[in-house]
mmCIF file of C-alpha atoms in Angstrom:
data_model
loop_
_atom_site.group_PDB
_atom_site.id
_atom_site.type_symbol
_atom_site.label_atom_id
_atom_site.label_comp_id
_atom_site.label_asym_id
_atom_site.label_seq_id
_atom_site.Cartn_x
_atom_site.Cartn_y
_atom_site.Cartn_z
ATOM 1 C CA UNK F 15 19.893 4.258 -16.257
ATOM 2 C CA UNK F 16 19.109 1.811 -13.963
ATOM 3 C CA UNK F 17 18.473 -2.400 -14.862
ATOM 4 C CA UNK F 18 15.236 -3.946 -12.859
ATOM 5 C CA UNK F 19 13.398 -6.862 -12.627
ATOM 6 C CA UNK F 20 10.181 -7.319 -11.957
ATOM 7 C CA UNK F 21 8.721 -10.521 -9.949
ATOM 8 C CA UNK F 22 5.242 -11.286 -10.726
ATOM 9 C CA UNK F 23 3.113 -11.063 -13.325
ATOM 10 C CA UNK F 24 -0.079 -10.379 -12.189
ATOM 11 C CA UNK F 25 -2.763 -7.187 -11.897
ATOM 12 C CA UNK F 26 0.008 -5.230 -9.788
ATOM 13 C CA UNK F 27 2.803 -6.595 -11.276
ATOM 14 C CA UNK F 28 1.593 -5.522 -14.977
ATOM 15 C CA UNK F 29 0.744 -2.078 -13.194
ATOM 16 C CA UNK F 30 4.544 -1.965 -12.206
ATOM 17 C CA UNK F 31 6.371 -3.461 -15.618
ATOM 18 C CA UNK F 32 4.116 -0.613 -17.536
ATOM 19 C CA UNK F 33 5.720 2.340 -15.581
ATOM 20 C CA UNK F 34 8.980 0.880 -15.227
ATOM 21 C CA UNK F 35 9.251 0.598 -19.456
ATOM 22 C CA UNK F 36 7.892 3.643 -19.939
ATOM 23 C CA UNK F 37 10.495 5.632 -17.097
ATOM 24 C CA UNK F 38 13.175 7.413 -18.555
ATOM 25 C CA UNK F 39 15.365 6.421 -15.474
ATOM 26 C CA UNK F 40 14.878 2.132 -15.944
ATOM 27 C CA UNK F 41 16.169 -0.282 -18.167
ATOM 28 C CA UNK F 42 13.105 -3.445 -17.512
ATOM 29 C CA UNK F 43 15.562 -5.941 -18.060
ATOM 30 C CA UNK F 44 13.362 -9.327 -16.429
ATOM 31 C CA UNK F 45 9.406 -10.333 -15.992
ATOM 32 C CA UNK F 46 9.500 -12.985 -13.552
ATOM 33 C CA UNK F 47 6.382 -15.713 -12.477
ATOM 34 C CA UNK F 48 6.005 -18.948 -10.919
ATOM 35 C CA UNK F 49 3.715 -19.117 -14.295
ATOM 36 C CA UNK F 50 6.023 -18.789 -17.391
ATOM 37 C CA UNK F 51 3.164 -18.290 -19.398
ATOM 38 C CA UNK F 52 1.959 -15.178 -17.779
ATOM 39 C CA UNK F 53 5.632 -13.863 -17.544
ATOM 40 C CA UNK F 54 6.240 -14.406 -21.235
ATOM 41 C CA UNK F 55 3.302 -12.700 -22.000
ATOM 42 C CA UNK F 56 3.849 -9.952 -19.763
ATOM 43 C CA UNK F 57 7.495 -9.707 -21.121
ATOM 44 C CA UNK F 58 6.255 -9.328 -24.742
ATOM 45 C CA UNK F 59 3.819 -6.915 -24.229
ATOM 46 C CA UNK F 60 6.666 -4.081 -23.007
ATOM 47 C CA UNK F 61 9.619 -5.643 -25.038
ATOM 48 C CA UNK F 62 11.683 -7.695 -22.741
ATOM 49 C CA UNK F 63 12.385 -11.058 -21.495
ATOM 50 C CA UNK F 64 10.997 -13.651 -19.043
ATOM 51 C CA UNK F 65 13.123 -14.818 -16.740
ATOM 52 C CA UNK F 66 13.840 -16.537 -13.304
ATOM 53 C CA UNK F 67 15.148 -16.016 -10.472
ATOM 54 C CA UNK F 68 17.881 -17.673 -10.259
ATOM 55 C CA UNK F 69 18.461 -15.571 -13.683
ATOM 56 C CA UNK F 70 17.949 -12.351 -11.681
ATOM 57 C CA UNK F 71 20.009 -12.993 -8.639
ATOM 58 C CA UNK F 72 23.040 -13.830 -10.878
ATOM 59 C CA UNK F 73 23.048 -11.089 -13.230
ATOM 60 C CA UNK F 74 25.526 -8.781 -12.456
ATOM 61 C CA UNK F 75 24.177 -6.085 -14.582
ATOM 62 C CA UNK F 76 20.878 -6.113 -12.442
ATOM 63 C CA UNK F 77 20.403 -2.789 -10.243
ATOM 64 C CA UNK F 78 16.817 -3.564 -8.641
ATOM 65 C CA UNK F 79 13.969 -6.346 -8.039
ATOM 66 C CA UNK F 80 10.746 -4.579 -7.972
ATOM 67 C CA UNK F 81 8.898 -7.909 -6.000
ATOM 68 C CA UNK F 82 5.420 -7.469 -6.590
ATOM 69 C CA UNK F 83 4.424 -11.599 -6.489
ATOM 70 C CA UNK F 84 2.414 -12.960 -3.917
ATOM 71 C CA UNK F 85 2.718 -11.944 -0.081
ATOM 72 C CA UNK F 86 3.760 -15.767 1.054
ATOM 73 C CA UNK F 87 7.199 -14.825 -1.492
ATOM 74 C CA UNK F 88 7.510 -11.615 -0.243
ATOM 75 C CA UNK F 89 10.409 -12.513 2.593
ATOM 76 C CA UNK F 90 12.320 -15.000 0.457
ATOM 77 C CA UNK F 91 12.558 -12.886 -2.150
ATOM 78 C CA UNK F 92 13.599 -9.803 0.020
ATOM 79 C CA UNK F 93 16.780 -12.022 1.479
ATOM 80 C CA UNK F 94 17.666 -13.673 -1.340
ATOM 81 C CA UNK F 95 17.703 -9.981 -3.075
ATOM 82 C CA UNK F 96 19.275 -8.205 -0.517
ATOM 83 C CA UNK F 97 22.253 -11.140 0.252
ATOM 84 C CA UNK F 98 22.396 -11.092 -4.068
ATOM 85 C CA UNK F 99 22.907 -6.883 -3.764
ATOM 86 C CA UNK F 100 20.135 -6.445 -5.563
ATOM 87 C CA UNK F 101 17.763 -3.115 -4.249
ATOM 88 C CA UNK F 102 14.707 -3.983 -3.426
ATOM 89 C CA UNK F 103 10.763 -2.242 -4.385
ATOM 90 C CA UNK F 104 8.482 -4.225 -3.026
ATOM 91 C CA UNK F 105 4.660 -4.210 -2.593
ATOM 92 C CA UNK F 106 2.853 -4.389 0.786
ATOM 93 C CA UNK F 107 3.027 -6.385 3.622
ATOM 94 C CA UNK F 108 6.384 -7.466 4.008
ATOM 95 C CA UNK F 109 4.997 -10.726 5.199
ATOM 96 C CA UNK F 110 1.889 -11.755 7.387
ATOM 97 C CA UNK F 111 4.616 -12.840 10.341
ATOM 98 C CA UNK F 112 6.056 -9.958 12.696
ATOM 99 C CA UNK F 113 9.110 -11.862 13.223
ATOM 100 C CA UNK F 114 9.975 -12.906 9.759
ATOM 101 C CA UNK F 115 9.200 -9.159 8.787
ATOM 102 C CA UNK F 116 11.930 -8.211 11.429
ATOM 103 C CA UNK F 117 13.897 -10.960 9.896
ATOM 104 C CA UNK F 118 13.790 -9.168 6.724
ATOM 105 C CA UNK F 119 14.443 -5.978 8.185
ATOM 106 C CA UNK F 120 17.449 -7.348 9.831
ATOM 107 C CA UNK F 121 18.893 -8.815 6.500
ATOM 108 C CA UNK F 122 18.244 -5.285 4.285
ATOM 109 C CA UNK F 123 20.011 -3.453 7.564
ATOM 110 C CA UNK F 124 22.887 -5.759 7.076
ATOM 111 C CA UNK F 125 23.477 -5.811 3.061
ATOM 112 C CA UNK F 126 22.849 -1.994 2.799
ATOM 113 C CA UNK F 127 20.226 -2.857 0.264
ATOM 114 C CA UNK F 128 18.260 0.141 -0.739
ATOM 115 C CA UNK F 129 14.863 -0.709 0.182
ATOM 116 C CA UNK F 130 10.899 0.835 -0.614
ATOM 117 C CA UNK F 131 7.881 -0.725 -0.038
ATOM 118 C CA UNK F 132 4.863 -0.162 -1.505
ATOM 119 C CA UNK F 133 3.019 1.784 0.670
ATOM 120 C CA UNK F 134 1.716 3.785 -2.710
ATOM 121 C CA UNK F 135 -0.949 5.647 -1.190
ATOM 122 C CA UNK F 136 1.789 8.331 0.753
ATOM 123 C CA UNK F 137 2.505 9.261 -3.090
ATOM 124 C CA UNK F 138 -0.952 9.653 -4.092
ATOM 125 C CA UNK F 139 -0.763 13.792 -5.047
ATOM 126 C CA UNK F 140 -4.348 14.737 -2.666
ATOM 127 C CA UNK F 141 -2.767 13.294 0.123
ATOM 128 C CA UNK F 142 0.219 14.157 0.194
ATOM 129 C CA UNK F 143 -0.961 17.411 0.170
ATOM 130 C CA UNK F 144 -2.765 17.298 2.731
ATOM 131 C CA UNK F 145 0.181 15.983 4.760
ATOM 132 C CA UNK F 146 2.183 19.293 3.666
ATOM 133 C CA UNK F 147 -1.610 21.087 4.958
ATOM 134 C CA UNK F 148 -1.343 19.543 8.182
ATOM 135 C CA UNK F 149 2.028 19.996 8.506
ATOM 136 C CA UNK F 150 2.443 23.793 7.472
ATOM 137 C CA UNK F 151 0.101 24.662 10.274
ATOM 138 C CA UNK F 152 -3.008 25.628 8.639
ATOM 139 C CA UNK F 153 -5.026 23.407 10.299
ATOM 140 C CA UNK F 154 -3.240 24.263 13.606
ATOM 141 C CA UNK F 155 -2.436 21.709 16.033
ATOM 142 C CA UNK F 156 -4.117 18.217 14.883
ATOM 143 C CA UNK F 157 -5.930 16.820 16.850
ATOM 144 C CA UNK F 158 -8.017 13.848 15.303
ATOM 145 C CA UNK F 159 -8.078 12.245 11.822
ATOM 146 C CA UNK F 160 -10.943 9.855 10.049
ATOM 147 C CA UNK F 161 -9.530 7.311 7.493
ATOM 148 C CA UNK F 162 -12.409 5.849 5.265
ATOM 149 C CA UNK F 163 -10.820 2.781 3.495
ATOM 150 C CA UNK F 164 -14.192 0.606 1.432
ATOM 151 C CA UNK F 165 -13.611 -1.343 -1.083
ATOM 152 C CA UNK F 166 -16.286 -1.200 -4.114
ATOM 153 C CA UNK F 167 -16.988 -5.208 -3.571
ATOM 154 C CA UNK F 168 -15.453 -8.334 -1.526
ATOM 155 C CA UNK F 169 -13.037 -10.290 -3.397
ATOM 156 C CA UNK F 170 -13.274 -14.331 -4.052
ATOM 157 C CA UNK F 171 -13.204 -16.194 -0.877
ATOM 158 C CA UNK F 172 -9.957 -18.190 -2.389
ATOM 159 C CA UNK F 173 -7.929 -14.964 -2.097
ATOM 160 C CA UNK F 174 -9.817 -14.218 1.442
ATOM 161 C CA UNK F 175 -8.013 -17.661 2.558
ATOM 162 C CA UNK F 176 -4.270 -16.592 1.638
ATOM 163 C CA UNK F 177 -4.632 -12.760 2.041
ATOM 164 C CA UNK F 178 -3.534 -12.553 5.965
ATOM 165 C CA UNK F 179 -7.392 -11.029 6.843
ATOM 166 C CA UNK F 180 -8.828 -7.789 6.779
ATOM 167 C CA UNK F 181 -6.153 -6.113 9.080
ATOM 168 C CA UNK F 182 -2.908 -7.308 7.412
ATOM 169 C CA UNK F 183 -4.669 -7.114 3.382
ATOM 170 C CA UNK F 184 -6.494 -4.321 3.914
ATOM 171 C CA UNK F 185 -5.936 -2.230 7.123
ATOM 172 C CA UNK F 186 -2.508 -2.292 6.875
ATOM 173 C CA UNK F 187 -2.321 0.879 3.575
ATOM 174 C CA UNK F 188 -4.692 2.617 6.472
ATOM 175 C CA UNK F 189 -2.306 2.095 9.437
ATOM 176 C CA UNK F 190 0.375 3.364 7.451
ATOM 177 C CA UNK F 191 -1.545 6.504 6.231
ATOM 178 C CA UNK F 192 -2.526 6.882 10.004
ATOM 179 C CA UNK F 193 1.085 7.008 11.346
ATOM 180 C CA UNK F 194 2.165 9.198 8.745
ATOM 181 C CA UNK F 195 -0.616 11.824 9.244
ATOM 182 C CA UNK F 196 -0.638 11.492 13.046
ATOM 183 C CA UNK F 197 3.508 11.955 13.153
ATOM 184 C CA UNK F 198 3.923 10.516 16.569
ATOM 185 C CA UNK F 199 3.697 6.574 17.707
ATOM 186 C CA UNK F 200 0.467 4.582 18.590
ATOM 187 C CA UNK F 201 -0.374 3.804 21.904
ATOM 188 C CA UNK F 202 -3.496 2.263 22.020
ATOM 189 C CA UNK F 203 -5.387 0.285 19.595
ATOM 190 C CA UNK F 204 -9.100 -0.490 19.446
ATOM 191 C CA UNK F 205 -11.115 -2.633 17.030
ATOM 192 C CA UNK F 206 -14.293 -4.039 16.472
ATOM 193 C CA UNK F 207 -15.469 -6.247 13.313
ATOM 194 C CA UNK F 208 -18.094 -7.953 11.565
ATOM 195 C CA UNK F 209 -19.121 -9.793 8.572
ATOM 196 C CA UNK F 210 -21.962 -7.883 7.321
ATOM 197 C CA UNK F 211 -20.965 -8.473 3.412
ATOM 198 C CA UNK F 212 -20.138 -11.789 2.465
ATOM 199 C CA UNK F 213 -20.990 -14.890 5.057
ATOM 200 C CA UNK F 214 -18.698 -17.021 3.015
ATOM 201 C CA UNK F 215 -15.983 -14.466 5.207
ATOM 202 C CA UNK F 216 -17.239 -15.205 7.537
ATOM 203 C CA UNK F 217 -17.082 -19.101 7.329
ATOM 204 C CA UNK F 218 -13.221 -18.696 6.209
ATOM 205 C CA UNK F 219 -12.783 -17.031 9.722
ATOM 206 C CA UNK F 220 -12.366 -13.348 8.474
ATOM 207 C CA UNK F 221 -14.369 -10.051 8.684
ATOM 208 C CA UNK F 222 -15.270 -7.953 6.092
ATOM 209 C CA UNK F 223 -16.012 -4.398 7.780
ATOM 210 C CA UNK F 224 -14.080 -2.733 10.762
ATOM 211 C CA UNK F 225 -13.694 -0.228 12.690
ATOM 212 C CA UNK F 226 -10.543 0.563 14.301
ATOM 213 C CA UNK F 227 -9.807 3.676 16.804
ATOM 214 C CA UNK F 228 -5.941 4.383 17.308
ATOM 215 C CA UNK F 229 -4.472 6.784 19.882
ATOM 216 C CA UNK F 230 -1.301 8.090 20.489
ATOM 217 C CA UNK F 231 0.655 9.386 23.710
ATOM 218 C CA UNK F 232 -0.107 12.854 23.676
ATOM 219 C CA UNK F 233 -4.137 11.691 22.921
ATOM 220 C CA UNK F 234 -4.466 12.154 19.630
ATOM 221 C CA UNK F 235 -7.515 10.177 18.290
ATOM 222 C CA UNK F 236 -7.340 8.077 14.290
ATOM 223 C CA UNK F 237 -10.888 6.521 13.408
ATOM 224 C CA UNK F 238 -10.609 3.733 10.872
ATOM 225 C CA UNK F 239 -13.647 2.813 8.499
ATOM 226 C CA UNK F 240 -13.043 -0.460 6.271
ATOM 227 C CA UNK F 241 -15.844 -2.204 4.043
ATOM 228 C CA UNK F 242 -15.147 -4.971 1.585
ATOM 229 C CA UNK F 243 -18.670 -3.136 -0.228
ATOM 230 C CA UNK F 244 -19.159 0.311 -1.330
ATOM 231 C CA UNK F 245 -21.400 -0.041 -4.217
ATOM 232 C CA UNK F 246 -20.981 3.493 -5.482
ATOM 233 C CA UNK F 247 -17.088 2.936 -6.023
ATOM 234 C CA UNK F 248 -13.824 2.534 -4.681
ATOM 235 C CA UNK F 249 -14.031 4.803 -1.418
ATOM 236 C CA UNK F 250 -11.119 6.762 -0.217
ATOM 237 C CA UNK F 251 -11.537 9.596 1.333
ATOM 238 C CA UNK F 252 -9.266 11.456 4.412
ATOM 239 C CA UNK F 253 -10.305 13.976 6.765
ATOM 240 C CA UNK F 254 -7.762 15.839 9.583
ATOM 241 C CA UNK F 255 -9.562 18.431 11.917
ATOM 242 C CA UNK F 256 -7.465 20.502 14.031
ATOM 243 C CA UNK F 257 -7.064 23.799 16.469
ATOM 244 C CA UNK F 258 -7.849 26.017 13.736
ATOM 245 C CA UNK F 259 -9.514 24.053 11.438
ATOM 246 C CA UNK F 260 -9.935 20.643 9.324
ATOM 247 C CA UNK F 261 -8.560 19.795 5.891
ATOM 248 C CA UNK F 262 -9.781 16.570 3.452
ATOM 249 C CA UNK F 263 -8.970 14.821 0.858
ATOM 250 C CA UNK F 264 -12.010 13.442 -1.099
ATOM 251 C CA UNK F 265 -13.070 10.917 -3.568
ATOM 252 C CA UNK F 266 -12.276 10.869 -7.011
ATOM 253 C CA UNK F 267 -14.430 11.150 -9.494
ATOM 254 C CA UNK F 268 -14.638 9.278 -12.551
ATOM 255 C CA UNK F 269 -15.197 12.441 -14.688
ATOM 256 C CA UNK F 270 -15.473 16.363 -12.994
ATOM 257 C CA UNK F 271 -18.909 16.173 -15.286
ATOM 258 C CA UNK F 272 -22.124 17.399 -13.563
ATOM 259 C CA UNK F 273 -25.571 17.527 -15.024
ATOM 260 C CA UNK F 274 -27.799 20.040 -13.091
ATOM 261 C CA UNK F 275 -32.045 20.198 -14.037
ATOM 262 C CA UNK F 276 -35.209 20.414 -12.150
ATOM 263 C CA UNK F 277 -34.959 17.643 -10.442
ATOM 264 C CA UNK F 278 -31.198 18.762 -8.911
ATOM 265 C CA UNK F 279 -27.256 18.124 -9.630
ATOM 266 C CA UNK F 280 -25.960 14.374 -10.443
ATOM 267 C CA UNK F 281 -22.227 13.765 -10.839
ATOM 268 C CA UNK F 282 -19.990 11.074 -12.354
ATOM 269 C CA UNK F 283 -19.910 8.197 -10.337
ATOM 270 C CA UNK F 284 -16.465 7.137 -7.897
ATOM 271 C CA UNK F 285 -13.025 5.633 -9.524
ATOM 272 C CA UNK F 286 -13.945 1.667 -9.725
ATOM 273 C CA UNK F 287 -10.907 0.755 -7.739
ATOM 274 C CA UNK F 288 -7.486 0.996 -6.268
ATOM 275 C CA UNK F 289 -5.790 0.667 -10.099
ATOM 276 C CA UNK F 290 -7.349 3.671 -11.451
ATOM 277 C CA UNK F 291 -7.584 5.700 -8.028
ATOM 278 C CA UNK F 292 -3.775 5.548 -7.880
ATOM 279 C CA UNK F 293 -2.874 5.419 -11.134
ATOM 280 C CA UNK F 294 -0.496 8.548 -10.287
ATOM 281 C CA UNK F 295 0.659 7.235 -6.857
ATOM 282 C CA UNK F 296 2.275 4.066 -8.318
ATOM 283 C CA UNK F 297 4.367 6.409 -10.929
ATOM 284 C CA UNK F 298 5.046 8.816 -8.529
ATOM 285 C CA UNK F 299 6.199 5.705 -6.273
ATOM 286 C CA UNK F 300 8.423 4.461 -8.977
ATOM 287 C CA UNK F 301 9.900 7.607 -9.900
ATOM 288 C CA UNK F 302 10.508 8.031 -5.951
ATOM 289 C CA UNK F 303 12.422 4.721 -6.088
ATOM 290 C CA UNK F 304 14.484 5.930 -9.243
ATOM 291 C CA UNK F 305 15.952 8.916 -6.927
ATOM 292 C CA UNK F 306 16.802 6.383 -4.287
ATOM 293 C CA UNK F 307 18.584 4.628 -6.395
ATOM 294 C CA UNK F 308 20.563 7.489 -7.345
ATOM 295 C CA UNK F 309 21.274 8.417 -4.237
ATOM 296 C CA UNK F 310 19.018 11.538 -4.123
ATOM 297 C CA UNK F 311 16.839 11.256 -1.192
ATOM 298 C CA UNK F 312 15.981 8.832 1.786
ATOM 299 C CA UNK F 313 13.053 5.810 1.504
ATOM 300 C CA UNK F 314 9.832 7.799 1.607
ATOM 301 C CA UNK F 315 8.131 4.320 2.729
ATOM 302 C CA UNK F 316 10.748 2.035 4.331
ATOM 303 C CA UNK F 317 10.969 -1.566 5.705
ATOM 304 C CA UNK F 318 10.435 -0.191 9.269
ATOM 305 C CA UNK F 319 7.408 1.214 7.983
ATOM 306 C CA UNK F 320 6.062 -2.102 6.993
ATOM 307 C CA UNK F 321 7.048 -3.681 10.125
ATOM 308 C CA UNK F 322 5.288 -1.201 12.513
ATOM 309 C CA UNK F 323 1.805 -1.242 10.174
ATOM 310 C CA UNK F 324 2.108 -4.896 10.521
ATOM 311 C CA UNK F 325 2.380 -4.358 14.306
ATOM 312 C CA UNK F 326 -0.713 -2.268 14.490
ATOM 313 C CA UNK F 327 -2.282 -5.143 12.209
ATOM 314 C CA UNK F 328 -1.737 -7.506 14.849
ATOM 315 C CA UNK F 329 -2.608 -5.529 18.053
ATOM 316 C CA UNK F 330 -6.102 -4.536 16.149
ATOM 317 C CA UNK F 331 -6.908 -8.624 15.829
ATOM 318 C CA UNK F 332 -5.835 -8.659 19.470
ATOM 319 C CA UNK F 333 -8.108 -5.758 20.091
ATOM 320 C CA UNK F 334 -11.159 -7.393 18.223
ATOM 321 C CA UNK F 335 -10.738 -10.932 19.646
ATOM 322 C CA UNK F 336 -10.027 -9.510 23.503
ATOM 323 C CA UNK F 337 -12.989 -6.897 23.390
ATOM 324 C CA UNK F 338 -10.865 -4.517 24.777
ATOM 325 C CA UNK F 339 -8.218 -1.606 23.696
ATOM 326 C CA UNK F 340 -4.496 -3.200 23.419
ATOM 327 C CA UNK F 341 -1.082 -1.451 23.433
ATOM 328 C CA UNK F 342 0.978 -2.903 20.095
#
C-alpha cells in the first residue's frame, strides 16, 4: 500500500481524496489547503488528517502528492515534491508559462520522480475505446477527427481572470485528446474566437467559444469546437472518420430512459458536467497511477504531455490574435 497526500481541498480535490480512501492500493495519509478550514473538513469526511506542506515534504513515510490546488501552485509544488522524492499526480496544466512548465519537466527528469498528470479524459472507458478502434484498423487509415468540447454554462468571471483563458483552461484536455487520437505531431495550428456567451469575457480580455483546426505533417486534419454554453448539458462528444470508415464516441446520457408516443421519442437529458461525465475516468486515472507506482507500466499521461498541450495552447492564441495559421 502506498501513503499520499492530497493538496487542495476543493471540487477536484474532494473528487480525488474520495477515490484515493476508497482504493485498495492507497493509504490517504494528508488533506492539504491554503484554507485549514476546508482541509479539516475535507480530512474528516474520509478519516484522515489535515496537514501542510511542510508536513508532507518531511514525512518520510509519504509515497505520493496527488496536487490538485490551484494552477498558479501547480510548479512549486511539482519541485518542491519532486526535490522532497515525493511522486507526483497532478491535475492539468502544469502551469500557464511554457518555460516554467519545461522547468518542471526538467526538475521531475532529474529526481526520477514518477510523474502523471491529469489529463483524465484519455481514461474515460468510450474513448479510450475508440483509440483501440482507430488504432486496430477498423476505421482504416485516419484521416480527420472532430473534437466537440462545450461546457453546459460559463463560469464566474473571477475564475475567468486567474484561469489562463479559454486555450490553456479549457482547450488544453482537447489538445491533448487531439494528439493522442491523431498519433503523429502538429504542424499547423489555426484558431478563431469570439465572445458570443458572456460580454463580461469579453471585458476580462478572454473568449468564450472557439474554433481551432490542427494539422499534422502527413495532412491530417483535427477540428476543435469549444463553448462556455451548451444548455442541454455538458457536451462531449468525439468523432474519427477514416479510409474505411468513421467511429464516435457520444454523449452521455443522464439515464438510457426513452419515452416514445404520438408525438415521437424524448430521451434523458446530457450528464450536467465534467464531475459526473468522468466519474469513471478519474478512478480509472487513479488506479493508473497506483500501477505506476508499483512499477507496472509507463505514465499513460506524462509531464511532456502537458508541456506540448500547453504549446498548442499558446500557438492557437498566436493563431487567433495574428489571423493567420501558426506552426507551435
Amino acid at each position: 500500500m502506498y501513503s499520499i497526500a492530497i493538496i487542495g481541498a476543493g471540487r477536484i480535490g474532494a473528487v480525488h481524496a474520495r477515490n484515493a480512501y476508497l482504493h485498495p492500493g492507497l493509504d490517504l495519509r494528508y488533506i492539504v489547503d491554503f484554507q485549514p478550514t476546508s482541509a479539516e473538513n475535507l480530512a474528516t469526511e474520509f478519516g484522515t488528517q489535515a496537514g501542510t506542506l511542510d508536513q508532507v515534504l518531511a514525512d518520510p513515510q509519504l509515497d505520493a502528492v496527488l496536487i490538485a490546488s490551484p494552477t498558479s501552485t501547480h510548479a512549486e509544488y511539482i519541485i518542491k515534491c519532486a526535490e522532497a522524492g515525493k511522486h507526483i499526480f497532478c491535475e492539468k496544466p502544469i502551469d500557464l508559462d511554457l518555460a516554467t512548465s519545461e522547468a518542471c519537466l526538467q526538475a521531475v527528469m532529474q529526481h526520477e520522480t514518477k510523474f502523471l498528470l491529469g489529463f483524465n479524459r484519455r481514461y474515460d472507458p468510450d474513448f479510450a475505446r475508440l483509440k483501440q478502434t482507430i488504432e486496430g484498423g477498423q476505421i482504416g487509415e485516419l484521416e480527420m477527427l472532430q473534437i466537440t468540447s462545450h461546457d453546459p454554462a460559463p463560469p464566474p468571471v473571477s475564475y475567468i481572470n486567474q484561469s489562463g483563458g479559454l486555450f490553456k483552461d479549457m482547450t488544453i484536455h482537447d489538445f491533448d485528446m487531439a494528439r493522442w487520437l491523431l498519433g503523429e505531431p502538429v504542424s499547423e495550428v489555426y484558431a478563431a474566437g469570439s465572445c458570443l456567451v458572456d460580454p463580461a469575457i469579453g471585458d476580462a480580455g478572454d473568449i468564450d467559444s472557439a474554433k481551432i483546426t490542427l494539422r499534422t505533417a502527413s495532412g491530417k486534419l483535427c477540428s476543435i469546437s469549444n463553448s462556455r454554453r451548451a444548455v442541454y448539458g455538458y457536451d462531449q462528444r468525439i468523432e474519427a472518420f477514416g479510409s474505411k470508415g468513421l467511429v464516435k464516441a457520444d454523449n452521455i446520457l443522464c439515464s438510457h430512459v426513452a419515452v416514445w408516443g404520438d408525438q415521437g421519442a424524448t430521451k434523458d437529458r446530457v450528464q450536467d458536467f465534467f464531475i459526473e461525465r468522468y466519474d469513471a475516468a478519474y478512478r480509472i486515472e487513479l488506479d493508473h497511477f497506483v500501477n505506476l507506482l508499483a512499477g507496472n507500466c509507463l505514465p499513460q499521461t506524462t509531464i511532456e504531455d502537458g508541456v506540448e498541450a500547453l504549446r498548442l495552447a499558446e500557438a492557437a492564441a498566436r493563431s487567433m490574435q495574428d489571423g493567420r495559421a501558426v506552426t507551435p
